[in-house]
Amino acid sequence: MDRKNHKPVRKTKRNKWLIFAKIVGILAIVMLVIYIGSSILIKVGERRLYSEATSTAPVLSFEEVEEDGTTEVAEVDPTVVWQEGWVRYNGEIYEYNSDILTFLVLGIDKSGEAVESKNATDGGQSDALFLLVINPDNKKISILAIDRNTMTDITMVGMGEYGQDLVSTAQIAVQHGFGDGKNQSCELTRDAVSALYYDLPIHGYISVNYEAIPIINDAVGGVEVVIPADAAGMRYGWVEGESVLLKGDASIVFVKKRDTNVFGSARMRASRQKTYLTALVAKLKEATKADVTVPLSIYSKISKYTVTDITADEMSYLASILSDYSFSGEDIYMMPGETVMGETFEEFYPDMSELKKQMIEIFYEKVQ
């Protein structure tokens, strides 16, 4: 009797170990599949980003760009076989760095969710325009701030006498309004920005309605800034030179509000946005380094306020690399130029010679 009773016990223990071993094996296989799957997703995202650029390279005119911003026809060394796309600057030859990824980021002056507009002029203006530049060669992030009042060619959808599109010179911020408020508006703005930067390749875009700002802000624990003169008094306790931790709607006030009765207020606000972005990107990098899923988590929370052509696999690739990239306030570049008062609104005219120099510094590398 005792022998018969003990045999089933040993068999049961053996079965339990076999079941446990199978479970461990299955979990190992699942984890391996997930790892391989995420690696494939990242690789697919990388290839897709580079294939979706708006152009292959900027088209800077063939001329010598001097240190003082002036230009003259370049003299070509007869021993050098000149390549298409090369540009001469300060006695050296440069070419576009095709490893760079560039994204257009738009802050839309519109409340509520991102929905299709009812007419071709109700898409909302882009009060903030930035180019996010990712250079994998030196592992550096740069941001180019584009003045919202930059005068350039914009496409006015369906505004012709017979419903055709018209092209007119106006502030670049209004381009987003002449569209559907979603992808068409973003694509029109992307193309206008690309043309402004001599057909600069842009690999993706994302627009964000201002109500998403507090969500992003609070997801990283708030953003600390020093209050500049033009923001003093905008909120109770905001004193020039004092440090403030922005939480909730305070982040909207800091990056969006301006006194339109003050000449150059858009430029002052852009400087404020530069301050905010410097601190925000640092917090995002820190959070992503601790948890690579943070960018996707934030995007899921703000997706109803955003429009983008950046896919999940592309985001996965970007999240996998950006935590190791360097970024500081010195890596934010303001568009060079001058603001003047137009007949009704302020108008900003870029210094195109200085803009070329800026482009060469950021997007080009020296030809050896």
mmCIF file of C-alpha atoms in Angstrom:
data_model
loop_
_atom_site.group_PDB
_atom_site.id
_atom_site.type_symbol
_atom_site.label_atom_id
_atom_site.label_comp_id
_atom_site.label_asym_id
_atom_site.label_seq_id
_atom_site.Cartn_x
_atom_site.Cartn_y
_atom_site.Cartn_z
ATOM 1 C CA MET A 1 0.000 0.000 0.000
ATOM 2 C CA ASP A 2 2.770 2.439 0.967
ATOM 3 C CA ARG A 3 4.730 1.696 -2.226
ATOM 4 C CA LYS A 4 1.696 2.258 -4.390
ATOM 5 C CA ASN A 5 0.957 5.561 -2.634
ATOM 6 C CA HIS A 6 4.491 6.924 -3.161
ATOM 7 C CA LYS A 7 4.814 6.265 -6.896
ATOM 8 C CA PRO A 8 2.149 8.777 -8.008
ATOM 9 C CA VAL A 9 3.772 11.469 -5.847
ATOM 10 C CA ARG A 10 7.150 11.089 -7.612
ATOM 11 C CA LYS A 11 5.376 11.093 -10.987
ATOM 12 C CA THR A 12 3.440 14.266 -10.080
ATOM 13 C CA LYS A 13 6.631 16.104 -9.085
ATOM 14 C CA ARG A 14 8.284 15.028 -12.337
ATOM 15 C CA ASN A 15 5.273 16.298 -14.317
ATOM 16 C CA LYS A 16 5.360 19.616 -12.495
ATOM 17 C CA TRP A 17 9.028 20.099 -13.385
ATOM 18 C CA LEU A 18 8.309 19.232 -17.005
ATOM 19 C CA ILE A 19 5.441 21.727 -17.113
ATOM 20 C CA PHE A 20 7.628 24.385 -15.478
ATOM 21 C CA ALA A 21 10.432 23.736 -17.977
ATOM 22 C CA LYS A 22 7.977 24.019 -20.873
ATOM 23 C CA ILE A 23 6.611 27.308 -19.531
ATOM 24 C CA VAL A 24 10.131 28.726 -19.146
ATOM 25 C CA GLY A 25 10.939 27.578 -22.679
ATOM 26 C CA ILE A 26 7.795 29.158 -24.105
ATOM 27 C CA LEU A 27 8.490 32.431 -22.256
ATOM 28 C CA ALA A 28 12.054 32.436 -23.590
ATOM 29 C CA ILE A 29 10.766 31.922 -27.134
ATOM 30 C CA VAL A 30 8.169 34.693 -26.672
ATOM 31 C CA MET A 31 10.815 37.091 -25.354
ATOM 32 C CA LEU A 32 13.101 36.224 -28.264
ATOM 33 C CA VAL A 33 10.265 36.823 -30.747
ATOM 34 C CA ILE A 34 9.469 40.161 -29.088
ATOM 35 C CA TYR A 35 13.139 41.163 -29.198
ATOM 36 C CA ILE A 36 13.522 40.156 -32.831
ATOM 37 C CA GLY A 37 10.185 41.778 -33.659
ATOM 38 C CA SER A 38 11.141 45.090 -32.017
ATOM 39 C CA SER A 39 14.533 45.020 -33.760
ATOM 40 C CA ILE A 40 12.817 44.475 -37.103
ATOM 41 C CA LEU A 41 10.328 47.250 -36.293
ATOM 42 C CA ILE A 42 13.183 49.639 -35.543
ATOM 43 C CA LYS A 43 15.021 48.723 -38.759
ATOM 44 C CA VAL A 44 11.856 49.108 -40.839
ATOM 45 C CA GLY A 45 11.266 52.510 -39.237
ATOM 46 C CA GLU A 46 14.804 53.621 -40.043
ATOM 47 C CA ARG A 47 14.517 52.636 -43.721
ATOM 48 C CA ARG A 48 11.080 54.210 -44.046
ATOM 49 C CA LEU A 49 12.204 57.560 -42.601
ATOM 50 C CA TYR A 50 15.037 57.966 -45.077
ATOM 51 C CA SER A 51 12.852 56.909 -48.004
ATOM 52 C CA GLU A 52 10.154 59.508 -47.262
ATOM 53 C CA ALA A 53 12.289 62.644 -47.559
ATOM 54 C CA THR A 54 10.742 65.472 -49.591
ATOM 55 C CA SER A 55 13.942 65.779 -51.682
ATOM 56 C CA THR A 56 17.432 64.333 -51.879
ATOM 57 C CA ALA A 57 19.414 67.467 -50.989
ATOM 58 C CA PRO A 58 19.079 71.268 -50.765
ATOM 59 C CA VAL A 59 19.810 73.261 -53.885
ATOM 60 C CA LEU A 60 22.190 76.010 -52.793
ATOM 61 C CA SER A 61 23.428 78.146 -55.655
ATOM 62 C CA PHE A 62 26.963 77.553 -56.880
ATOM 63 C CA GLU A 63 28.769 80.481 -55.302
ATOM 64 C CA GLU A 64 31.331 81.342 -52.657
ATOM 65 C CA VAL A 65 29.714 82.208 -49.318
ATOM 66 C CA GLU A 66 31.942 84.666 -47.464
ATOM 67 C CA GLU A 67 32.254 84.992 -43.678
ATOM 68 C CA ASP A 68 30.446 88.343 -43.782
ATOM 69 C CA GLY A 69 27.484 86.752 -45.585
ATOM 70 C CA THR A 70 28.240 88.202 -49.021
ATOM 71 C CA THR A 71 28.514 85.934 -52.036
ATOM 72 C CA GLU A 72 30.494 85.844 -55.239
ATOM 73 C CA VAL A 73 30.965 83.403 -58.094
ATOM 74 C CA ALA A 74 33.264 80.627 -56.944
ATOM 75 C CA GLU A 75 36.464 79.820 -58.765
ATOM 76 C CA VAL A 76 36.802 76.075 -59.295
ATOM 77 C CA ASP A 77 40.151 74.346 -58.981
ATOM 78 C CA PRO A 78 40.664 72.712 -62.430
ATOM 79 C CA THR A 79 42.101 69.632 -60.719
ATOM 80 C CA VAL A 80 38.849 69.060 -58.804
ATOM 81 C CA VAL A 81 35.978 67.203 -60.456
ATOM 82 C CA TRP A 82 33.087 69.316 -59.188
ATOM 83 C CA GLN A 83 30.107 67.300 -57.944
ATOM 84 C CA GLU A 84 26.460 68.306 -58.117
ATOM 85 C CA GLY A 85 25.293 69.631 -54.753
ATOM 86 C CA TRP A 86 28.678 70.887 -53.592
ATOM 87 C CA VAL A 87 28.932 74.424 -52.212
ATOM 88 C CA ARG A 88 32.018 76.474 -51.440
ATOM 89 C CA TYR A 89 32.136 78.308 -48.097
ATOM 90 C CA ASN A 90 35.031 80.234 -46.590
ATOM 91 C CA GLY A 91 37.475 78.669 -49.045
ATOM 92 C CA GLU A 92 36.343 75.092 -48.340
ATOM 93 C CA ILE A 93 34.023 72.725 -50.243
ATOM 94 C CA TYR A 94 30.984 71.244 -48.492
ATOM 95 C CA GLU A 95 28.269 68.734 -49.356
ATOM 96 C CA TYR A 96 24.900 67.930 -47.814
ATOM 97 C CA ASN A 97 25.002 65.251 -45.105
ATOM 98 C CA SER A 98 22.389 62.745 -46.268
ATOM 99 C CA ASP A 99 22.553 60.883 -42.934
ATOM 100 C CA ILE A 100 20.683 63.751 -41.258
ATOM 101 C CA LEU A 101 16.986 63.396 -40.411
ATOM 102 C CA THR A 102 14.867 66.567 -40.334
ATOM 103 C CA PHE A 103 11.335 66.929 -38.967
ATOM 104 C CA LEU A 104 8.904 69.829 -39.049
ATOM 105 C CA VAL A 105 7.208 70.551 -35.702
ATOM 106 C CA LEU A 106 4.187 72.879 -35.671
ATOM 107 C CA GLY A 107 2.375 74.428 -32.734
ATOM 108 C CA ILE A 108 -1.165 75.214 -33.929
ATOM 109 C CA ASP A 109 -3.168 78.102 -32.506
ATOM 110 C CA LYS A 110 -6.326 76.044 -32.182
ATOM 111 C CA SER A 111 -8.179 74.503 -29.260
ATOM 112 C CA GLY A 112 -9.717 71.063 -29.035
ATOM 113 C CA GLU A 113 -8.936 67.941 -30.979
ATOM 114 C CA ALA A 114 -7.268 68.010 -34.386
ATOM 115 C CA VAL A 115 -10.215 67.675 -36.756
ATOM 116 C CA GLU A 116 -10.749 68.424 -40.409
ATOM 117 C CA SER A 117 -11.662 72.076 -40.940
ATOM 118 C CA LYS A 118 -14.969 73.091 -42.476
ATOM 119 C CA ASN A 119 -13.406 75.357 -45.097
ATOM 120 C CA ALA A 120 -10.012 75.989 -46.667
ATOM 121 C CA THR A 121 -9.190 78.954 -44.417
ATOM 122 C CA ASP A 122 -10.050 77.483 -41.020
ATOM 123 C CA GLY A 123 -7.141 75.098 -40.480
ATOM 124 C CA GLY A 124 -5.552 77.195 -37.730
ATOM 125 C CA GLN A 125 -2.292 79.142 -37.922
ATOM 126 C CA SER A 126 1.053 77.645 -36.910
ATOM 127 C CA ASP A 127 2.184 80.015 -34.176
ATOM 128 C CA ALA A 128 5.321 77.945 -33.625
ATOM 129 C CA LEU A 129 7.418 76.396 -36.383
ATOM 130 C CA PHE A 130 10.567 74.392 -35.729
ATOM 131 C CA LEU A 131 12.853 72.102 -37.665
ATOM 132 C CA LEU A 132 14.117 69.252 -35.484
ATOM 133 C CA VAL A 133 17.452 68.100 -36.920
ATOM 134 C CA ILE A 134 18.946 64.740 -35.927
ATOM 135 C CA ASN A 135 22.542 64.101 -36.960
ATOM 136 C CA PRO A 136 23.595 60.458 -36.363
ATOM 137 C CA ASP A 137 27.201 61.174 -37.333
ATOM 138 C CA ASN A 138 27.970 63.455 -34.366
ATOM 139 C CA LYS A 139 24.946 62.267 -32.314
ATOM 140 C CA LYS A 140 23.619 65.785 -31.992
ATOM 141 C CA ILE A 141 20.121 67.300 -31.959
ATOM 142 C CA SER A 142 19.619 70.795 -33.349
ATOM 143 C CA ILE A 143 16.468 72.899 -33.560
ATOM 144 C CA LEU A 144 15.856 75.691 -36.069
ATOM 145 C CA ALA A 145 13.218 78.200 -34.984
ATOM 146 C CA ILE A 146 11.340 79.688 -37.947
ATOM 147 C CA ASP A 147 9.769 83.097 -37.386
ATOM 148 C CA ARG A 148 5.980 82.778 -37.786
ATOM 149 C CA ASN A 149 5.906 86.094 -39.711
ATOM 150 C CA THR A 150 8.438 84.971 -42.332
ATOM 151 C CA MET A 151 7.284 86.276 -45.710
ATOM 152 C CA THR A 152 7.353 83.523 -48.320
ATOM 153 C CA ASP A 153 5.234 81.924 -51.040
ATOM 154 C CA ILE A 154 2.196 80.106 -49.659
ATOM 155 C CA THR A 155 -0.491 78.084 -51.429
ATOM 156 C CA MET A 156 -4.034 79.344 -50.933
ATOM 157 C CA VAL A 157 -6.163 76.249 -51.563
ATOM 158 C CA GLY A 158 -9.272 76.836 -53.658
ATOM 159 C CA MET A 159 -9.086 80.608 -53.339
ATOM 160 C CA GLY A 160 -8.997 81.320 -57.077
ATOM 161 C CA GLU A 161 -11.974 82.734 -58.954
ATOM 162 C CA TYR A 162 -12.804 79.286 -60.334
ATOM 163 C CA GLY A 163 -11.777 77.328 -57.234
ATOM 164 C CA GLN A 164 -8.167 76.801 -58.275
ATOM 165 C CA ASP A 165 -5.236 77.188 -55.900
ATOM 166 C CA LEU A 166 -3.454 80.534 -55.740
ATOM 167 C CA VAL A 167 0.143 81.246 -54.739
ATOM 168 C CA SER A 168 0.753 84.455 -52.811
ATOM 169 C CA THR A 169 3.412 85.977 -50.563
ATOM 170 C CA ALA A 170 2.348 86.044 -46.918
ATOM 171 C CA GLN A 171 3.412 85.108 -43.381
ATOM 172 C CA ILE A 172 4.334 81.423 -43.290
ATOM 173 C CA ALA A 173 2.129 80.896 -40.199
ATOM 174 C CA VAL A 174 -1.046 81.297 -42.274
ATOM 175 C CA GLN A 175 -0.116 78.457 -44.654
ATOM 176 C CA HIS A 176 -1.494 75.865 -42.241
ATOM 177 C CA GLY A 177 -4.841 77.673 -42.262
ATOM 178 C CA PHE A 178 -5.187 77.268 -46.033
ATOM 179 C CA GLY A 179 -5.831 73.542 -45.900
ATOM 180 C CA ASP A 180 -7.946 70.883 -44.256
ATOM 181 C CA GLY A 181 -6.562 71.474 -40.753
ATOM 182 C CA LYS A 182 -4.926 68.052 -40.814
ATOM 183 C CA ASN A 183 -2.462 66.322 -43.160
ATOM 184 C CA GLN A 184 -3.036 68.629 -46.129
ATOM 185 C CA SER A 185 -2.332 71.684 -43.970
ATOM 186 C CA CYS A 186 0.830 70.065 -42.598
ATOM 187 C CA GLU A 187 2.021 69.022 -46.043
ATOM 188 C CA LEU A 188 1.482 72.509 -47.451
ATOM 189 C CA THR A 189 3.462 74.016 -44.572
ATOM 190 C CA ARG A 190 6.170 71.376 -44.905
ATOM 191 C CA ASP A 191 6.568 72.162 -48.612
ATOM 192 C CA ALA A 192 6.688 75.922 -47.923
ATOM 193 C CA VAL A 193 9.379 75.439 -45.273
ATOM 194 C CA SER A 194 11.369 73.102 -47.515
ATOM 195 C CA ALA A 195 11.262 75.659 -50.349
ATOM 196 C CA LEU A 196 12.321 78.430 -47.956
ATOM 197 C CA TYR A 197 15.381 76.358 -47.058
ATOM 198 C CA TYR A 198 16.366 75.749 -50.698
ATOM 199 C CA ASP A 199 14.434 72.448 -51.034
ATOM 200 C CA LEU A 200 15.753 71.016 -47.782
ATOM 201 C CA PRO A 201 14.785 67.338 -47.324
ATOM 202 C CA ILE A 202 12.148 66.971 -44.577
ATOM 203 C CA HIS A 203 11.507 63.420 -43.391
ATOM 204 C CA GLY A 204 8.311 63.902 -41.412
ATOM 205 C CA TYR A 205 6.021 66.350 -39.644
ATOM 206 C CA ILE A 206 3.948 66.630 -36.499
ATOM 207 C CA SER A 207 1.483 69.371 -35.581
ATOM 208 C CA VAL A 208 0.203 69.841 -32.043
ATOM 209 C CA ASN A 209 -2.822 71.872 -30.928
ATOM 210 C CA TYR A 210 -1.891 73.950 -27.911
ATOM 211 C CA GLU A 211 -4.106 71.992 -25.501
ATOM 212 C CA ALA A 212 -1.631 69.096 -25.736
ATOM 213 C CA ILE A 213 1.193 71.179 -24.243
ATOM 214 C CA PRO A 214 0.235 70.616 -20.563
ATOM 215 C CA ILE A 215 -0.035 66.862 -21.169
ATOM 216 C CA ILE A 216 3.502 66.701 -22.551
ATOM 217 C CA ASN A 217 4.751 69.136 -19.916
ATOM 218 C CA ASP A 218 3.338 67.219 -16.948
ATOM 219 C CA ALA A 219 4.327 63.808 -18.361
ATOM 220 C CA VAL A 220 7.974 64.704 -17.639
ATOM 221 C CA GLY A 221 7.228 66.193 -14.222
ATOM 222 C CA GLY A 222 6.962 69.813 -15.310
ATOM 223 C CA VAL A 223 9.500 72.106 -16.945
ATOM 224 C CA GLU A 224 11.594 74.653 -15.055
ATOM 225 C CA VAL A 225 12.275 78.008 -16.756
ATOM 226 C CA VAL A 226 13.588 81.447 -15.890
ATOM 227 C CA ILE A 227 10.952 84.143 -16.443
ATOM 228 C CA PRO A 228 12.054 86.684 -19.109
ATOM 229 C CA ALA A 229 10.967 90.335 -19.119
ATOM 230 C CA ASP A 230 8.124 89.879 -21.625
ATOM 231 C CA ALA A 231 6.543 87.078 -19.518
ATOM 232 C CA ALA A 232 6.753 88.864 -16.172
ATOM 233 C CA GLY A 233 3.281 89.295 -14.683
ATOM 234 C CA MET A 234 1.564 86.948 -17.130
ATOM 235 C CA ARG A 235 0.788 84.758 -14.136
ATOM 236 C CA TYR A 236 0.743 85.535 -10.433
ATOM 237 C CA GLY A 237 4.241 85.176 -9.046
ATOM 238 C CA TRP A 238 6.017 85.401 -12.384
ATOM 239 C CA VAL A 239 8.853 87.831 -11.721
ATOM 240 C CA GLU A 240 11.602 88.567 -14.231
ATOM 241 C CA GLY A 241 14.699 86.495 -13.479
ATOM 242 C CA GLU A 242 12.928 84.082 -11.117
ATOM 243 C CA SER A 243 12.895 80.307 -11.743
ATOM 244 C CA VAL A 244 9.452 78.731 -12.065
ATOM 245 C CA LEU A 245 8.416 75.085 -12.443
ATOM 246 C CA LEU A 246 5.706 75.134 -15.110
ATOM 247 C CA LYS A 247 2.810 72.807 -14.438
ATOM 248 C CA GLY A 248 -0.529 72.391 -16.222
ATOM 249 C CA ASP A 249 -1.919 75.414 -18.086
ATOM 250 C CA ALA A 250 1.042 77.564 -17.016
ATOM 251 C CA SER A 251 3.024 75.860 -19.784
ATOM 252 C CA ILE A 252 0.488 77.086 -22.376
ATOM 253 C CA VAL A 253 0.762 80.656 -21.090
ATOM 254 C CA PHE A 254 4.553 80.584 -21.239
ATOM 255 C CA VAL A 255 4.865 79.292 -24.817
ATOM 256 C CA LYS A 256 1.758 80.837 -26.387
ATOM 257 C CA LYS A 257 0.780 84.176 -24.854
ATOM 258 C CA ARG A 258 2.093 87.466 -26.237
ATOM 259 C CA ASP A 259 1.085 91.121 -26.343
ATOM 260 C CA THR A 260 0.199 91.770 -29.980
ATOM 261 C CA ASN A 261 0.299 95.523 -29.300
ATOM 262 C CA VAL A 262 4.046 95.308 -28.696
ATOM 263 C CA PHE A 263 6.175 95.409 -31.853
ATOM 264 C CA GLY A 264 8.309 92.289 -32.216
ATOM 265 C CA SER A 265 6.276 90.300 -29.676
ATOM 266 C CA ALA A 266 6.348 87.226 -31.940
ATOM 267 C CA ARG A 267 10.162 87.274 -31.846
ATOM 268 C CA MET A 268 10.118 87.661 -28.048
ATOM 269 C CA ARG A 269 7.748 84.714 -27.751
ATOM 270 C CA ALA A 270 9.993 82.648 -30.032
ATOM 271 C CA SER A 271 12.865 83.332 -27.635
ATOM 272 C CA ARG A 272 10.627 82.119 -24.779
ATOM 273 C CA GLN A 273 9.797 78.992 -26.758
ATOM 274 C CA LYS A 274 13.524 78.408 -27.233
ATOM 275 C CA THR A 275 13.996 78.529 -23.456
ATOM 276 C CA TYR A 276 11.110 76.137 -22.923
ATOM 277 C CA LEU A 277 12.231 73.671 -25.604
ATOM 278 C CA THR A 278 15.748 73.521 -24.183
ATOM 279 C CA ALA A 279 14.404 72.450 -20.808
ATOM 280 C CA LEU A 280 11.686 70.169 -22.220
ATOM 281 C CA VAL A 281 14.005 68.218 -24.541
ATOM 282 C CA ALA A 282 16.440 67.680 -21.661
ATOM 283 C CA LYS A 283 13.623 66.233 -19.515
ATOM 284 C CA LEU A 284 12.389 64.064 -22.408
ATOM 285 C CA LYS A 285 15.879 62.689 -23.049
ATOM 286 C CA GLU A 286 16.280 61.862 -19.377
ATOM 287 C CA ALA A 287 12.885 60.124 -19.241
ATOM 288 C CA THR A 288 13.490 58.190 -22.485
ATOM 289 C CA LYS A 289 16.887 56.997 -21.291
ATOM 290 C CA ALA A 290 15.171 55.477 -18.261
ATOM 291 C CA ASP A 291 12.261 54.069 -20.295
ATOM 292 C CA VAL A 292 12.400 53.852 -24.093
ATOM 293 C CA THR A 293 8.589 53.600 -24.276
ATOM 294 C CA VAL A 294 8.077 57.144 -22.904
ATOM 295 C CA PRO A 295 7.765 58.894 -26.324
ATOM 296 C CA LEU A 296 5.125 56.419 -27.525
ATOM 297 C CA SER A 297 3.323 56.685 -24.179
ATOM 298 C CA ILE A 298 3.181 60.481 -24.428
ATOM 299 C CA TYR A 299 2.064 60.317 -28.040
ATOM 300 C CA SER A 300 -0.815 57.986 -27.140
ATOM 301 C CA LYS A 301 -2.011 60.599 -24.631
ATOM 302 C CA ILE A 302 -1.862 63.526 -27.050
ATOM 303 C CA SER A 303 -2.701 61.761 -30.326
ATOM 304 C CA LYS A 304 -6.178 63.300 -30.573
ATOM 305 C CA TYR A 305 -4.579 66.761 -30.536
ATOM 306 C CA THR A 306 -1.912 65.945 -33.113
ATOM 307 C CA VAL A 307 -1.461 65.260 -36.801
ATOM 308 C CA THR A 308 1.638 63.428 -38.023
ATOM 309 C CA ASP A 309 2.966 61.243 -40.805
ATOM 310 C CA ILE A 310 5.503 59.617 -38.467
ATOM 311 C CA THR A 311 4.531 55.951 -38.051
ATOM 312 C CA ALA A 312 4.891 53.717 -34.981
ATOM 313 C CA ASP A 313 7.934 51.933 -36.394
ATOM 314 C CA GLU A 314 9.573 55.277 -37.193
ATOM 315 C CA MET A 315 8.898 56.486 -33.641
ATOM 316 C CA SER A 316 10.373 53.249 -32.299
ATOM 317 C CA TYR A 317 13.564 53.867 -34.264
ATOM 318 C CA LEU A 318 13.833 57.473 -33.076
ATOM 319 C CA ALA A 319 13.174 56.499 -29.444
ATOM 320 C CA SER A 320 15.899 53.842 -29.669
ATOM 321 C CA ILE A 321 18.608 56.344 -30.636
ATOM 322 C CA LEU A 322 17.764 59.779 -29.226
ATOM 323 C CA SER A 323 18.585 59.185 -25.568
ATOM 324 C CA ASP A 324 22.291 59.088 -26.458
ATOM 325 C CA TYR A 325 22.211 62.314 -28.474
ATOM 326 C CA SER A 326 23.501 65.625 -27.099
ATOM 327 C CA PHE A 327 21.402 68.783 -26.965
ATOM 328 C CA SER A 328 21.685 72.201 -25.310
ATOM 329 C CA GLY A 329 20.316 75.725 -25.672
ATOM 330 C CA GLU A 330 23.225 76.513 -28.000
ATOM 331 C CA ASP A 331 21.802 73.974 -30.443
ATOM 332 C CA ILE A 332 18.654 76.072 -31.023
ATOM 333 C CA TYR A 333 19.103 78.481 -33.921
ATOM 334 C CA MET A 334 16.890 81.504 -34.492
ATOM 335 C CA MET A 335 16.176 82.396 -38.110
ATOM 336 C CA PRO A 336 18.385 85.366 -39.104
ATOM 337 C CA GLY A 337 16.564 88.386 -40.491
ATOM 338 C CA GLU A 338 14.577 91.506 -39.673
ATOM 339 C CA THR A 339 11.004 92.259 -38.594
ATOM 340 C CA VAL A 340 9.279 95.276 -40.150
ATOM 341 C CA MET A 341 5.761 96.610 -39.852
ATOM 342 C CA GLY A 342 3.632 95.863 -42.899
ATOM 343 C CA GLU A 343 0.392 97.570 -43.849
ATOM 344 C CA THR A 344 -1.525 95.552 -41.266
ATOM 345 C CA PHE A 345 0.707 92.930 -39.639
ATOM 346 C CA GLU A 346 4.362 92.424 -38.809
ATOM 347 C CA GLU A 347 6.501 90.954 -41.580
ATOM 348 C CA PHE A 348 9.779 89.091 -41.120
ATOM 349 C CA TYR A 349 12.331 88.999 -43.949
ATOM 350 C CA PRO A 350 15.077 86.373 -43.637
ATOM 351 C CA ASP A 351 18.694 87.301 -44.308
ATOM 352 C CA MET A 352 19.224 84.672 -46.983
ATOM 353 C CA SER A 353 23.024 84.951 -46.947
ATOM 354 C CA GLU A 354 23.074 84.323 -43.200
ATOM 355 C CA LEU A 355 20.515 81.555 -43.663
ATOM 356 C CA LYS A 356 22.850 79.803 -46.123
ATOM 357 C CA LYS A 357 25.685 80.018 -43.609
ATOM 358 C CA GLN A 358 23.417 78.543 -40.944
ATOM 359 C CA MET A 359 22.436 75.704 -43.272
ATOM 360 C CA ILE A 360 26.061 74.909 -44.124
ATOM 361 C CA GLU A 361 26.921 74.775 -40.417
ATOM 362 C CA ILE A 362 24.048 72.426 -39.567
ATOM 363 C CA PHE A 363 23.328 70.329 -42.654
ATOM 364 C CA TYR A 364 26.659 70.163 -44.500
ATOM 365 C CA GLU A 365 30.007 68.481 -43.989
ATOM 366 C CA LYS A 366 33.393 69.318 -45.407
ATOM 367 C CA VAL A 367 34.488 67.400 -48.503
ATOM 368 C CA GLN A 368 37.846 65.745 -47.848
#
